[in-house]
Every structure is written in C-alpha cells, then in structure tokens.
CSV table of C-alpha atoms and ligand atoms in Angstrom, one decimal:
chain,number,residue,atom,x,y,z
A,6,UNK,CA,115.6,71.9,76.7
A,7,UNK,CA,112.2,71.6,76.1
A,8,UNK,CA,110.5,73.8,78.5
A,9,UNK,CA,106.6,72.9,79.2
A,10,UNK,CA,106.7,74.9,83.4
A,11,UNK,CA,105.2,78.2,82.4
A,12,UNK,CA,102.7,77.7,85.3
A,13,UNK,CA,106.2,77.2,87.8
A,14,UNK,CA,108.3,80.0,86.2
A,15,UNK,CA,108.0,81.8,82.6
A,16,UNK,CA,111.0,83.1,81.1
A,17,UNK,CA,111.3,86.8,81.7
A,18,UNK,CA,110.2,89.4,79.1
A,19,UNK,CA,112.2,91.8,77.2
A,20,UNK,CA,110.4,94.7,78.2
A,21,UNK,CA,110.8,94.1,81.8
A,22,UNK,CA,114.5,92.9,81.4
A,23,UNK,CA,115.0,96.4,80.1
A,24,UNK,CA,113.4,97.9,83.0
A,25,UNK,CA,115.7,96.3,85.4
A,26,UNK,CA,118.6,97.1,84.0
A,27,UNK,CA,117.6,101.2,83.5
A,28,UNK,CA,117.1,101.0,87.3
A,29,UNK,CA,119.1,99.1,88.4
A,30,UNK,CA,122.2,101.1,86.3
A,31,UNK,CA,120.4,104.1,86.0
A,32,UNK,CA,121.9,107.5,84.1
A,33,UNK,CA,122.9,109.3,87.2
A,34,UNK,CA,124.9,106.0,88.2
A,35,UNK,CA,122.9,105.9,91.9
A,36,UNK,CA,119.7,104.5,92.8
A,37,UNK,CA,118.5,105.9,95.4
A,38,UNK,CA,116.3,105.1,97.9
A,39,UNK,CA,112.4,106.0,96.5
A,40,UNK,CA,111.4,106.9,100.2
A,41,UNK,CA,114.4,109.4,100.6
A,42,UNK,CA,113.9,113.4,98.9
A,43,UNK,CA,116.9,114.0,96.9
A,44,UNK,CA,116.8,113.7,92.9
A,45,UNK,CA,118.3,110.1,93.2
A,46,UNK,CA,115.4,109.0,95.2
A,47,UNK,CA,112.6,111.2,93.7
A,48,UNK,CA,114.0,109.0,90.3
A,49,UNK,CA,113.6,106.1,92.0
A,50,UNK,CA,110.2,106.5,93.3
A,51,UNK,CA,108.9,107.9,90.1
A,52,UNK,CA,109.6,104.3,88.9
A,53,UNK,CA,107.6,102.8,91.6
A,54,UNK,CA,104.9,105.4,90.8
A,55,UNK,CA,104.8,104.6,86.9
A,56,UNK,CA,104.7,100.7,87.9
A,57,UNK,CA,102.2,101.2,90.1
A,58,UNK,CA,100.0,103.3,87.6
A,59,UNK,CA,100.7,100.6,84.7
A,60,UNK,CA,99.1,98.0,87.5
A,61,UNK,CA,96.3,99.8,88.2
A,62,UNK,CA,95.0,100.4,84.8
A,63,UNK,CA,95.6,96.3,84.0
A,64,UNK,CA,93.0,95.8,86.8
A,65,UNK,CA,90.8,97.6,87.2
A,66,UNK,CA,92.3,99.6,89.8
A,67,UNK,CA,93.9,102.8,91.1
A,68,UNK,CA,96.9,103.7,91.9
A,69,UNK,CA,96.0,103.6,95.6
A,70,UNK,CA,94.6,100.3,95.5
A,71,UNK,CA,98.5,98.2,94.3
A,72,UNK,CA,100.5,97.7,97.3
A,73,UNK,CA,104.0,95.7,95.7
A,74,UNK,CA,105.4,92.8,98.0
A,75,UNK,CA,107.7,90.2,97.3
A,76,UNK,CA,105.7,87.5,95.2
A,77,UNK,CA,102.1,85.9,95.2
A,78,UNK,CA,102.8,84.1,98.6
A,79,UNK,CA,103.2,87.4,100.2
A,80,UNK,CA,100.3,88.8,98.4
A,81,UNK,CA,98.0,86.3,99.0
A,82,UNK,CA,99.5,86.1,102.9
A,83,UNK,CA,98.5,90.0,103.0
A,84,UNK,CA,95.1,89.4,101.6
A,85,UNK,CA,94.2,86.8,103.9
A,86,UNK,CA,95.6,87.6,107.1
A,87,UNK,CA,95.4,91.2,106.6
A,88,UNK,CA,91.9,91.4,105.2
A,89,UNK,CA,90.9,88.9,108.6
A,90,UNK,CA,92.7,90.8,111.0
A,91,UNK,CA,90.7,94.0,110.1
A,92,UNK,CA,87.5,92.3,109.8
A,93,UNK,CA,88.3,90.7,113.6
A,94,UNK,CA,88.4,94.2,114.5
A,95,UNK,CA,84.4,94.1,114.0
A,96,UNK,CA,84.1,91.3,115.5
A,97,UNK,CA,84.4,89.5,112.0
A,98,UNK,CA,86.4,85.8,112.6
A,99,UNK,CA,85.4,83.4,110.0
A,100,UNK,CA,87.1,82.7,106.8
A,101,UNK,CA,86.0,80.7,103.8
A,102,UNK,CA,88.6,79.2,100.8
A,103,UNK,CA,88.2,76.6,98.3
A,104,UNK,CA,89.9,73.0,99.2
A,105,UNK,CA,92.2,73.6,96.0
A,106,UNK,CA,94.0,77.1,97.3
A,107,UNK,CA,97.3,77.6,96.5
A,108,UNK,CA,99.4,76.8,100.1
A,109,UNK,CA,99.9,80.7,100.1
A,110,UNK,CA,96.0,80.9,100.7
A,111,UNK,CA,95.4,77.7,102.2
A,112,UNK,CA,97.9,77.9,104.8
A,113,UNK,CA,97.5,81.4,105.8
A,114,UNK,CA,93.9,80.3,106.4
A,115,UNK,CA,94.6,77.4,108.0
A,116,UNK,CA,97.2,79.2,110.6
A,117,UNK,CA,94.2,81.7,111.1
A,118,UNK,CA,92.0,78.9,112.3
A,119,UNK,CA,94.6,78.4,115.1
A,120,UNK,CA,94.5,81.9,116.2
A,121,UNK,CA,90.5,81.9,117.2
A,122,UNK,CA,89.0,82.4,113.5
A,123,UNK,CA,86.9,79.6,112.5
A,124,UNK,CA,87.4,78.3,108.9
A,125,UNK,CA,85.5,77.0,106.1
A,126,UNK,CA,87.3,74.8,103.0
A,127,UNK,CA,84.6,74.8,100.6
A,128,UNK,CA,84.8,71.5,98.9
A,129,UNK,CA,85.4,71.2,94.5
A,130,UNK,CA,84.1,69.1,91.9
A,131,UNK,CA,86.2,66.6,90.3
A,132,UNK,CA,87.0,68.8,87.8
A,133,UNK,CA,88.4,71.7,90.8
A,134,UNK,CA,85.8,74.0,90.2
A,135,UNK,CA,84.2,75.1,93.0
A,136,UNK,CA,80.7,75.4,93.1
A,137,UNK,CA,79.7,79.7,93.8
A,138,UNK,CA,76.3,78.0,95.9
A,139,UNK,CA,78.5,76.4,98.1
A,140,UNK,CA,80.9,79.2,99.0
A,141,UNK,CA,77.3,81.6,99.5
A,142,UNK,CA,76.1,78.8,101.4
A,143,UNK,CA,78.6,79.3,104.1
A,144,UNK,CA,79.2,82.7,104.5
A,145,UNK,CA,77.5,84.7,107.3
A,146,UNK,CA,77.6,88.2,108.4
A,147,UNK,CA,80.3,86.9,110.5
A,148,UNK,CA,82.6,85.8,107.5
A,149,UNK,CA,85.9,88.9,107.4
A,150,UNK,CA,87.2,87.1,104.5
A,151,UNK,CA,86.4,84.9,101.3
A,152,UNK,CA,89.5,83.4,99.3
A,153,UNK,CA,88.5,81.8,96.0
A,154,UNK,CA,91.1,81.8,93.0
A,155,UNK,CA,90.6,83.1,89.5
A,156,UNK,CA,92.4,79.5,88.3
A,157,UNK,CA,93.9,76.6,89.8
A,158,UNK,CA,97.8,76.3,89.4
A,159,UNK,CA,97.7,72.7,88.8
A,160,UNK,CA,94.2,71.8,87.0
A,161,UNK,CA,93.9,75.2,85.1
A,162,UNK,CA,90.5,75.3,86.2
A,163,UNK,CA,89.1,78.3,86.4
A,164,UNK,CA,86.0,80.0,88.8
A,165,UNK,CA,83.8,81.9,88.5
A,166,UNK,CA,84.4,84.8,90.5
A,167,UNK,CA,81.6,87.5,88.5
A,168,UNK,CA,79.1,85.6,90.1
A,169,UNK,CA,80.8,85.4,93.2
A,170,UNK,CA,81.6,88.9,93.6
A,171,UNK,CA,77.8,89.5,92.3
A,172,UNK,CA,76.6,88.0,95.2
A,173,UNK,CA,78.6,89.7,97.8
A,174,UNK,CA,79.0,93.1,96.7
A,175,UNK,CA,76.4,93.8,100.0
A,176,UNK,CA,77.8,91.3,102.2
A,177,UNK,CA,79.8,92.9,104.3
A,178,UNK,CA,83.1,89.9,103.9
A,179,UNK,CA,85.6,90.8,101.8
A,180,UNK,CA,86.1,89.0,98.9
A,181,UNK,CA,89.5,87.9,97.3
A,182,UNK,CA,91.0,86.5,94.3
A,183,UNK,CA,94.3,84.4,93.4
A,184,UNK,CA,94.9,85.5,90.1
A,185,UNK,CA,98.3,84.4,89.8
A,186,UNK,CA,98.0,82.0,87.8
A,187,UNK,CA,95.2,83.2,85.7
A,188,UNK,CA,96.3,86.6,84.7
A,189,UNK,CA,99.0,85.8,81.4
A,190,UNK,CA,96.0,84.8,79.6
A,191,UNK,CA,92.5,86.1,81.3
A,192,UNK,CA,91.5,89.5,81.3
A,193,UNK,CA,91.5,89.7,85.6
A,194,UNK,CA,90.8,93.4,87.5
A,195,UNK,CA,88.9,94.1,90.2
A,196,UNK,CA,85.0,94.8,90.0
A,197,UNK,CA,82.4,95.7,92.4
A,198,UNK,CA,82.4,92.9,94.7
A,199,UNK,CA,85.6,91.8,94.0
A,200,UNK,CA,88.1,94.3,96.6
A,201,UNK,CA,91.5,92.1,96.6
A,202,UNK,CA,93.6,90.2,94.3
A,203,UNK,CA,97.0,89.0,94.1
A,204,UNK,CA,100.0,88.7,91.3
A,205,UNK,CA,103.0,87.2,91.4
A,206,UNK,CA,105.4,88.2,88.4
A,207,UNK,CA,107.2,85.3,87.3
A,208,UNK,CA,104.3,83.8,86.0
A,209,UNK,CA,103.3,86.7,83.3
A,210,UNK,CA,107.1,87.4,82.5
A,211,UNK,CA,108.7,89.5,85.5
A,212,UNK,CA,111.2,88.5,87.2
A,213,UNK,CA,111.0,86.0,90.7
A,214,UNK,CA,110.8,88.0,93.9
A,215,UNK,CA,108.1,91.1,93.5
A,216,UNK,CA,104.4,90.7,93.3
A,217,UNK,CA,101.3,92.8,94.0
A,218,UNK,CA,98.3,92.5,96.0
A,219,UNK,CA,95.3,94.7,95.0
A,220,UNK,CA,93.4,96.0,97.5
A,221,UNK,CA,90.8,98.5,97.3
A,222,UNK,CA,91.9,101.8,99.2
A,223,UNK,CA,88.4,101.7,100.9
A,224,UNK,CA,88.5,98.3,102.4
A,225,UNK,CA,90.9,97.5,105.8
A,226,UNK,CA,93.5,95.6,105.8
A,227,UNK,CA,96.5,95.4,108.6
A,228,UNK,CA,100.2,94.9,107.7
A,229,UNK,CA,102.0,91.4,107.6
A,230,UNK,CA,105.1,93.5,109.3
A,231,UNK,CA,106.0,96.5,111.4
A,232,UNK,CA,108.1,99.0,109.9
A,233,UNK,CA,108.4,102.1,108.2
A,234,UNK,CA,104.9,102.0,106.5
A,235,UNK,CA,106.3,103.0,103.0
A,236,UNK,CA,103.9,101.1,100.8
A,237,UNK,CA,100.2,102.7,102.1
A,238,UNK,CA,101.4,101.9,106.0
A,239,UNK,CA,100.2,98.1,104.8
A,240,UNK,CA,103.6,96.9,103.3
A,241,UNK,CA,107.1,98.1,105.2
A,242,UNK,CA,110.5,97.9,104.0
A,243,UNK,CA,112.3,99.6,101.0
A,244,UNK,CA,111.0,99.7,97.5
A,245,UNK,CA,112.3,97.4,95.0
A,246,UNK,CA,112.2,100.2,92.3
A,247,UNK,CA,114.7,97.8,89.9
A,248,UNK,CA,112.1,94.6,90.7
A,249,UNK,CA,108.7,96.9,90.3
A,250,UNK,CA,109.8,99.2,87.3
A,251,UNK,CA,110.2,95.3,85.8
A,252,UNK,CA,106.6,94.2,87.5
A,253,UNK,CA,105.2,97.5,85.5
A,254,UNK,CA,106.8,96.3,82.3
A,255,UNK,CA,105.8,93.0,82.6
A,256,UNK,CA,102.3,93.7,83.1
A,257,UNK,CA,101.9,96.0,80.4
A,258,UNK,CA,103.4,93.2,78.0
A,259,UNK,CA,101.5,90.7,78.9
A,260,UNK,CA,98.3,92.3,78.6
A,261,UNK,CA,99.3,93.2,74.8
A,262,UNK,CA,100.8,89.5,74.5
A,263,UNK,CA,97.4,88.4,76.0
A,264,UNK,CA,95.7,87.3,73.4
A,265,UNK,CA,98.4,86.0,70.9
A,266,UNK,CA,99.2,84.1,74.0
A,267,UNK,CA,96.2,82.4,74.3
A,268,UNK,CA,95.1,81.5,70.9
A,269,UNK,CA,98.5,80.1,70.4
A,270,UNK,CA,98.8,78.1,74.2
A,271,UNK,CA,95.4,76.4,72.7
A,272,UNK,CA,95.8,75.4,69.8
A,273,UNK,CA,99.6,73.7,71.2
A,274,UNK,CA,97.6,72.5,74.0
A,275,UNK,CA,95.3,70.6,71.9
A,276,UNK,CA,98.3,68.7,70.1
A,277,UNK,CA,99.4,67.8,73.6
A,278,UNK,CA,96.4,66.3,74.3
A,279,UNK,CA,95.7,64.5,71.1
A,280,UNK,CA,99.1,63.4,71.1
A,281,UNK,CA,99.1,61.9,74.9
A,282,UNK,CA,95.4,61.1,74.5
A,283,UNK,CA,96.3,58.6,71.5
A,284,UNK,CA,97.8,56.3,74.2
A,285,UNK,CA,96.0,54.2,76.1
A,286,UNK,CA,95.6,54.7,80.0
A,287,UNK,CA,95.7,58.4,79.8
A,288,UNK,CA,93.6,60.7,80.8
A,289,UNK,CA,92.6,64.9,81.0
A,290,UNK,CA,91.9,66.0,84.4
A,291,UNK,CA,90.3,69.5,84.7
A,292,UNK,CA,87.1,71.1,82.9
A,293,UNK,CA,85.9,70.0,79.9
A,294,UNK,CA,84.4,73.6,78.7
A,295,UNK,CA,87.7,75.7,77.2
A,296,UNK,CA,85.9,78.9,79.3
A,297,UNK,CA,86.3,76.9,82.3
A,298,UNK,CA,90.1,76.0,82.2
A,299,UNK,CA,93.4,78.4,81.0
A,300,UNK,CA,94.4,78.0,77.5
A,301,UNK,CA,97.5,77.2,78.8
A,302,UNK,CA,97.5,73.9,81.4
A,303,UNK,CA,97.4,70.5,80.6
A,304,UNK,CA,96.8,68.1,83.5
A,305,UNK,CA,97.4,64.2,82.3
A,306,UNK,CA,96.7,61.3,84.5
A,307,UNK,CA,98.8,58.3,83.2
A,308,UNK,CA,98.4,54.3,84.0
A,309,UNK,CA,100.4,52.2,84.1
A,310,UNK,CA,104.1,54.1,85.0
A,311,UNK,CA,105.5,55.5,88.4
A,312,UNK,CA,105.3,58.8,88.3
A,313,UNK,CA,109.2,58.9,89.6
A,314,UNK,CA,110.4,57.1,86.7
A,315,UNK,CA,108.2,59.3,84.7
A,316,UNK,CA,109.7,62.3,86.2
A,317,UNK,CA,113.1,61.4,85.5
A,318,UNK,CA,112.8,60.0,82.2
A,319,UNK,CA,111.4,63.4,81.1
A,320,UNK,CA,113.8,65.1,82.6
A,321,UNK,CA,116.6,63.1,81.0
A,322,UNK,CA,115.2,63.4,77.7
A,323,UNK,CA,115.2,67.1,77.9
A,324,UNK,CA,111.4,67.9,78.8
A,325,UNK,CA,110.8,70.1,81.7
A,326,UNK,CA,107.4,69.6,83.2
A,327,UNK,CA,105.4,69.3,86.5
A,328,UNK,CA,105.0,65.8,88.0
A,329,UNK,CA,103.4,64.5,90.8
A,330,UNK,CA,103.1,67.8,92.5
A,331,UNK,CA,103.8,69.5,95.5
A,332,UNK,CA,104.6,73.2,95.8
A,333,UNK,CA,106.8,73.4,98.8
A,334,UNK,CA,110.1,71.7,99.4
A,335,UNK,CA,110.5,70.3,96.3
A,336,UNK,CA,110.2,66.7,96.6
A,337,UNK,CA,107.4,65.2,94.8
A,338,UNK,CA,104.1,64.5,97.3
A,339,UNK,CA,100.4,63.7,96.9
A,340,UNK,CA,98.8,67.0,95.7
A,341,UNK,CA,95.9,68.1,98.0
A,342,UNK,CA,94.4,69.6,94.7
A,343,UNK,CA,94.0,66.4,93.3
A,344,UNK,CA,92.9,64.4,96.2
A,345,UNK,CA,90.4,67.6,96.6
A,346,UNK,CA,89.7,66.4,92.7
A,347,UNK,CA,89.1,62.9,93.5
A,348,UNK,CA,91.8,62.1,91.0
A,349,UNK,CA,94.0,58.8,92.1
A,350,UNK,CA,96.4,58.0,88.8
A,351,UNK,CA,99.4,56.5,89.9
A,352,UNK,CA,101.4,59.5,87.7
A,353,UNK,CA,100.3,62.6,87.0
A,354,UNK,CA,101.7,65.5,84.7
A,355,UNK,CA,100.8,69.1,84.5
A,356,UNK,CA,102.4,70.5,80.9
A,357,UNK,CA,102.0,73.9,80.7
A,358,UNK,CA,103.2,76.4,77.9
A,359,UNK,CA,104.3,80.4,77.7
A,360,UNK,CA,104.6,83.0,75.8
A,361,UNK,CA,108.0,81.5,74.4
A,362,UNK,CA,107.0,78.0,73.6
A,363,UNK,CA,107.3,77.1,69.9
A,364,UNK,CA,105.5,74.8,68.0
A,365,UNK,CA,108.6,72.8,67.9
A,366,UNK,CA,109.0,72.3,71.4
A,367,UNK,CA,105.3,71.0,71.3
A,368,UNK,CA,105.8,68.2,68.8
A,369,UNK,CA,109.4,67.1,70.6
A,370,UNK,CA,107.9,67.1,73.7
A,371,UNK,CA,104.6,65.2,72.5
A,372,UNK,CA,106.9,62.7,71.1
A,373,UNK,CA,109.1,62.4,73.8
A,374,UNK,CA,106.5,61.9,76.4
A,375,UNK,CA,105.1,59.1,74.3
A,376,UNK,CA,108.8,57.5,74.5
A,377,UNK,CA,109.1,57.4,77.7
A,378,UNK,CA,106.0,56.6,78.5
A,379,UNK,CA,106.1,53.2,75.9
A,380,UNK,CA,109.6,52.4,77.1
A,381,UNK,CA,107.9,52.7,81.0
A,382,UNK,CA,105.2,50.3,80.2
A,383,UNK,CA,106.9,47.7,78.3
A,384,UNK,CA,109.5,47.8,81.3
A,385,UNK,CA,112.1,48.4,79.4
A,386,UNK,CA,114.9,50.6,80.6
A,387,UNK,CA,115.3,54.0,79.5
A,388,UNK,CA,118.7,53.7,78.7
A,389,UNK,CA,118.2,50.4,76.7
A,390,UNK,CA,118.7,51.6,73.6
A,391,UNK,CA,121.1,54.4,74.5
A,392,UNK,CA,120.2,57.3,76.6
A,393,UNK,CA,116.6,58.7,75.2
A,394,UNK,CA,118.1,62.1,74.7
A,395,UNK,CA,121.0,64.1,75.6
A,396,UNK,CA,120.3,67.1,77.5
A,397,UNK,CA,119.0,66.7,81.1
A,398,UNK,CA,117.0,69.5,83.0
A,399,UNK,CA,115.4,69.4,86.3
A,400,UNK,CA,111.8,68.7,86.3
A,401,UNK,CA,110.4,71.3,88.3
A,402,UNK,CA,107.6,70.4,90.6
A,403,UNK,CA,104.4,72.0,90.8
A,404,UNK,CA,104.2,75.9,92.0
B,17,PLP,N1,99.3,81.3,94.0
B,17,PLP,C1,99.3,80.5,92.9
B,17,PLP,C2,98.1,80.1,92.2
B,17,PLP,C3,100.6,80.1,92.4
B,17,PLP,O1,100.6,79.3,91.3
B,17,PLP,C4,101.7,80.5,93.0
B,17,PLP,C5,103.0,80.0,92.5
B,17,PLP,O2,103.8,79.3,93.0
B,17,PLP,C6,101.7,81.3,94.1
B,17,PLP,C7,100.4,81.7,94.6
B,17,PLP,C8,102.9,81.8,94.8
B,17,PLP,O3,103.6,82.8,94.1
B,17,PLP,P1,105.1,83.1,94.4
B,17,PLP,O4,105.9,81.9,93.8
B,17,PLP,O5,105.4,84.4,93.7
B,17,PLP,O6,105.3,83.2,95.8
C-alpha cells in the first residue's frame, strides 16, 4: 500500500508505541488508577504528569494550561462550548469561526447558535484563508469566543493567527486555535492573545483516541461533562495514563522530527504536483505562497473523471488517499470547505504525506494516479488490461 492519508491518520511513532506498552504493562504488573494514592496509582499519575509537562513545553504552555481528552473533536468541543459557556456567564453570547472549521468547531458553534448565542461564519478566500480584517470586523465586546484554525485539514491552508491574536490580546473574547492539523510540521504554542488550542494525536504520531486542549489556567472555561473533576474540574473521567504517556512521547518526537518532516513532505509534494500537474485538466487548490499552506497537503481538482471511479481505482491500485471529502460517516459528500473555496471540479483529491512516506511511495503513487486517471478519461475500464495493481486498501475519506 501506498499510503498518501497522513492528514486522516499517521502511522504511530516508536517512541510513543513504547510508551504505551511501559504503561500499559508496567514493572509492578498493575496500573493503577492515577487519581487513587497508593504506589500503583502515584506511578500512574506521574505518567500523566510527565505527559502533561512534555505538552506544555511544545506550546508554549504550563503544565496547568493541558487538560487531556479523548481526541481533537473533544478538544475543540471543550474550547468552543466551554470557552462560550463561561463567557455567557458575563453576559458574553456571540461566537465567530471561519466557514472552513473542522465539523468539531463548526458544529459545536453551530449547536451553540441554537441554544441563544448568536454566530458569526466568517467567509474565506478561494484559496481557504480567511481574511484576519474580516474576523476583527465582527467581533464585539459581546463576542465569548473566536475559533479560527492554525490550517485547514483539507486545503492545507494555513492562517494567520499572530495577527489575530495581536489584535485581540485586549478584547476581552477568547481566542482559539485548531492546530490539529498544523502541528507535525509548524512550530504552534500559545502566545499572548492566543489562550486555547487543540491537538489530536493521530495526526503527529500518537495513537487514535487522546488529544489535548490548551487552555490557559487564567481564562474560564466550563466542563463538557459532570464527574469527578480529575483533569482541572474541566475534564472528568479516569486518566488514560497508557494513551497520554504515548501523547507525551508523541509530541516530543514530532517536534524533533519537525523539521526533517517538512523539508522532506516539500520537496515529495512538489513531485506530486509536477507529476499530476503534467496532465491536463488538473489543478492545485489552496495558497500559492509555501508560508501560507503545510508542507505536507496536496489538494488536486481533476476534469474530466468521477470522483467515485477515481476513488476506487486508487484504492484498487494500492494508493490510499482522500477523495471527495467528507469527515463524518464515511461516505463521500460535497465538502463545505470547498464550496466555502468556491472550488466546483467534478473530482477532487487531497494527497497528503507523513513522517513515514518514502520517496518511493511518491513516484508509485504519482504514476499510478496518472494511470488511472488516463485509463478514466479515455473510458476505458480499469480492469482492461488486467487489474491496474494488486493490492487494494480503502481510500479513506477526509478527516
Ligand atoms: N480538527 C481537524 C482540523 C482535524 O483534521 C481533525 C481530524 O479529523 C479533527 C479536528 C478531529 O480530531 P479527532 O479525529 O482526533 O477527533
């Protein structure tokens, strides 16, 4: 398999594959619960505490700042709803996020907007940046909460949230970051204006299921659920000391893997796209400045195919990439990112490389997607000639 859905799911690191397995087989044999005040639990919550430390100092942040959930949806559902709850408590009802959110943000946001809040969606340009003038030009000393991401999941576009956070560091809304996707290959923290952020770790090389969301000590914020308070009073239930001793590791090895990461993700980027680009009818959605978009997206617009057939010939032949997109159930659906974008192709493709694609897996992939893409277009079958590849994998859709 030829795997090109870093931005869905990276493969999970060494480091924090270690990590699991010390806690979750640790020496004594028991791990305890990190809440309770015997050595089995003090063990455990020492891992919790070292994660939580190796957080903070890749952000920015202290200790007290990283509460761990579940994953970036329940990060960014804590940022949003919690950070508007506590401003509602100051009378405080108005949100503001871009039209390109993530569903975690643009959801929560838009449920909020049925419980009395009133919301703004700031509109993008074509290219899914959002325009920081915009955003200041709706919020009011009413606004509780501002949700803007670091980078888009499906463009790779990236904002620019120093600016933002410039501007509101006396404004008395609470600004908030996605930096899920953004964080394997962007130096992300909080700064002075910039109090929240979430992080979802099986996009930087934890594993699935445990996430953070950053939030300064000194701003409000009220739980998601009711429960034994153990993470700050904001975030109930037991700790996952096996799944946040990984999120420690994780972090810490991305941030040294940074940089490889993203001189190598460019440079296979750019064969992608000279590769795809050498066919006709296809185009690169997203910015055009390499400081305005990750190293590590590639979003193709192609004429002339249906993007099902697309899909599955990909898949047959062994490449694993977005298509279409649509983050929630699964099936393939008009992206509201790309009708935010203005962008109407028929097909559309998101490749996006990690920090265990080879440049092998580029130039198969490159040549494969020009297959299929040929075989599309001059309606033949994919299967004329003999089956394109062996090897099938499910084409994951966009996340
Ligand atoms: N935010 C962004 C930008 C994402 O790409 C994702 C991934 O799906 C999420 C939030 C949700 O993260 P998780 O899958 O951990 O719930």
């Amino acid at each position: 398999m030829r795997y090109l859905d870093h931005a869905a799911s990276t493969p999970v690191r060494p480091q924090a594959r270690a990590a699991l397995a010390q806690w979750l087989d640790p020496d004594d044999g028991v791990l305890g619960n990190p809440s309770a005040t015997h050595a089995a639990g003090r063990a455990a919550r020492v891992a919790v505490e070292v994660a939580r430390e190796q957080v903070a100092a890749a952000l920015d942040a202290r200790p007290a700042d990283v509460v761990f959930t579940s994953g970036g949806t329940e990060s960014d559902n804590l940022a949003v709803k919690g950070l508007a709850w506590a401003g509602a408590k100051s009378g405080r009802r108005h949100v503001v996020v871009t039209a390109v959110e993530h569903p975690a943000v643009r959801e929560a946001a838009r449920w909020l907007a049925t419980q009395g809040f009133t919301l703004d969606e700031v509109p993008v340009g074509h290219d899914g940046r959002v325009d920081v003038e915009r955003v200041l030009a709706v919020v009011t000393d009413d606004t509780a909460v501002v949700s803007v991401m670091e980078a888009n999941n499906e463009l790779g576009s990236c904002n620019d949230i120093d600016a933002l956070a410039a501007a509101l560091v006396d404004r008395p809304a609470v600004l908030h970051t996605d930096a899920v996707q953004a964080f394997a290959t962007r130096p992300v923290g909080l700064r002075p204006g910039l109090d929240a952020l979430s992080l979802s770790g099986h996009k930087f090389g934890a594993p699935p299921g445990v996430g953070v969301a950053v939030l300064r000590r000194t701003v409000g914020v009220e739980p998601l659920f009711h429960g034994g308070g153990q993470d700050r009073g904001v975030r109930s239930g037991t700790f996952a000391a096996a799944l946040d001793a990984a999120f420690g590791a994780a972090v810490e090895a991305a941030v040294d893997d940074r940089h490889r990461l993203a001189s190598t993700a460019t440079a296979q980027v750019a064969r992608l796209r000279q590769v795809a680009t050498a066919l006709d009818g296809v185009h690169v959605h997203g910015p055009t400045a390499a400081s305005d978009r990750l190293a590590t997206h590639l979003h193709l617009g192609i004429d002339g195919v249906e993007a099902e057939l697309l899909s599955f010939g990909l898949d047959q032949a062994g490449v694993a990439v977005s298509t279409g997109a649509a983050c929630a159930a699964g099936a393939a659906a008009t992206s509201h990112v790309t009708a935010a974008c203005g962008i109407d192709d028929a097909a559309v493709l998101r490749l996006s490389v990690g920090w265990t694609t080879t440049d092998d897996d580029v130039e198969r992939a490159a040549d494969v997607l020009v297959d299929v893409v040929t075989r599309l277009r001059a309606g033949r079958g994919l299967f004329d000639d003999g089956p394109v590849d062996a090897g099938a994998t499910t084409a994951a859709v966009t996340s």
